[in-house]
Coordinates of C-alpha atoms in Angstrom, one line a residue:
M1 CA 34.1 -18.7 26.9
K2 CA 33.4 -19.4 23.2
K3 CA 30.0 -17.7 23.2
P4 CA 31.2 -14.0 23.5
E5 CA 33.7 -14.6 20.7
I6 CA 30.8 -15.8 18.4
N7 CA 28.8 -12.8 19.5
N8 CA 31.6 -10.4 18.7
A9 CA 32.1 -12.0 15.3
Q10 CA 28.3 -11.8 14.6
R11 CA 28.2 -8.1 15.8
D12 CA 31.1 -7.2 13.5
F13 CA 29.4 -9.0 10.6
F14 CA 26.1 -7.2 11.2
K15 CA 27.9 -3.9 11.6
E16 CA 29.5 -4.5 8.2
I17 CA 26.1 -5.3 6.6
K18 CA 24.6 -2.2 8.2
L19 CA 27.3 0.0 6.9
K20 CA 26.8 -1.5 3.4
Y21 CA 23.1 -1.3 3.3
S22 CA 22.3 1.7 5.5
S23 CA 22.5 4.1 2.6
F24 CA 20.2 1.8 0.5
H25 CA 17.8 1.4 3.4
H26 CA 17.9 5.2 3.9
L27 CA 16.8 5.6 0.3
L28 CA 14.0 3.1 0.6
K29 CA 12.9 4.9 3.8
L30 CA 12.9 8.2 2.0
R31 CA 11.0 6.9 -0.9
H32 CA 8.4 5.3 1.5
L33 CA 8.0 8.5 3.4
K34 CA 7.7 10.5 0.2
W35 CA 5.0 8.1 -1.1
R36 CA 3.2 8.3 2.2
H37 CA 3.3 12.1 2.2
L38 CA 1.9 12.2 -1.4
K39 CA -0.8 9.7 -0.5
T40 CA -1.9 11.7 2.6
K41 CA -1.9 14.9 0.4
C42 CA -4.0 13.2 -2.2
D43 CA -6.4 11.9 0.5
F44 CA -6.6 15.3 2.0
K45 CA -7.5 16.8 -1.3
L46 CA -10.2 14.2 -2.0
I47 CA -11.7 14.8 1.4
C48 CA -11.8 18.6 0.8
F49 CA -13.2 18.0 -2.6
K50 CA -16.0 15.7 -1.3
N51 CA -16.8 18.3 1.5
S52 CA -17.1 21.1 -1.0
I53 CA -19.7 19.2 -3.0

């Protein structure tokens, strides 16, 4: 019966970590998405530019 107790403790621990780092992770995600969006925009412009030549 010790295993569930350990799992509960681990779950609480991970919950705490998630709460602490979720905002930070969210920021990273946003930055990554922004960067990807910019990159695709640039790639699209390059393709259009190449096609126009």
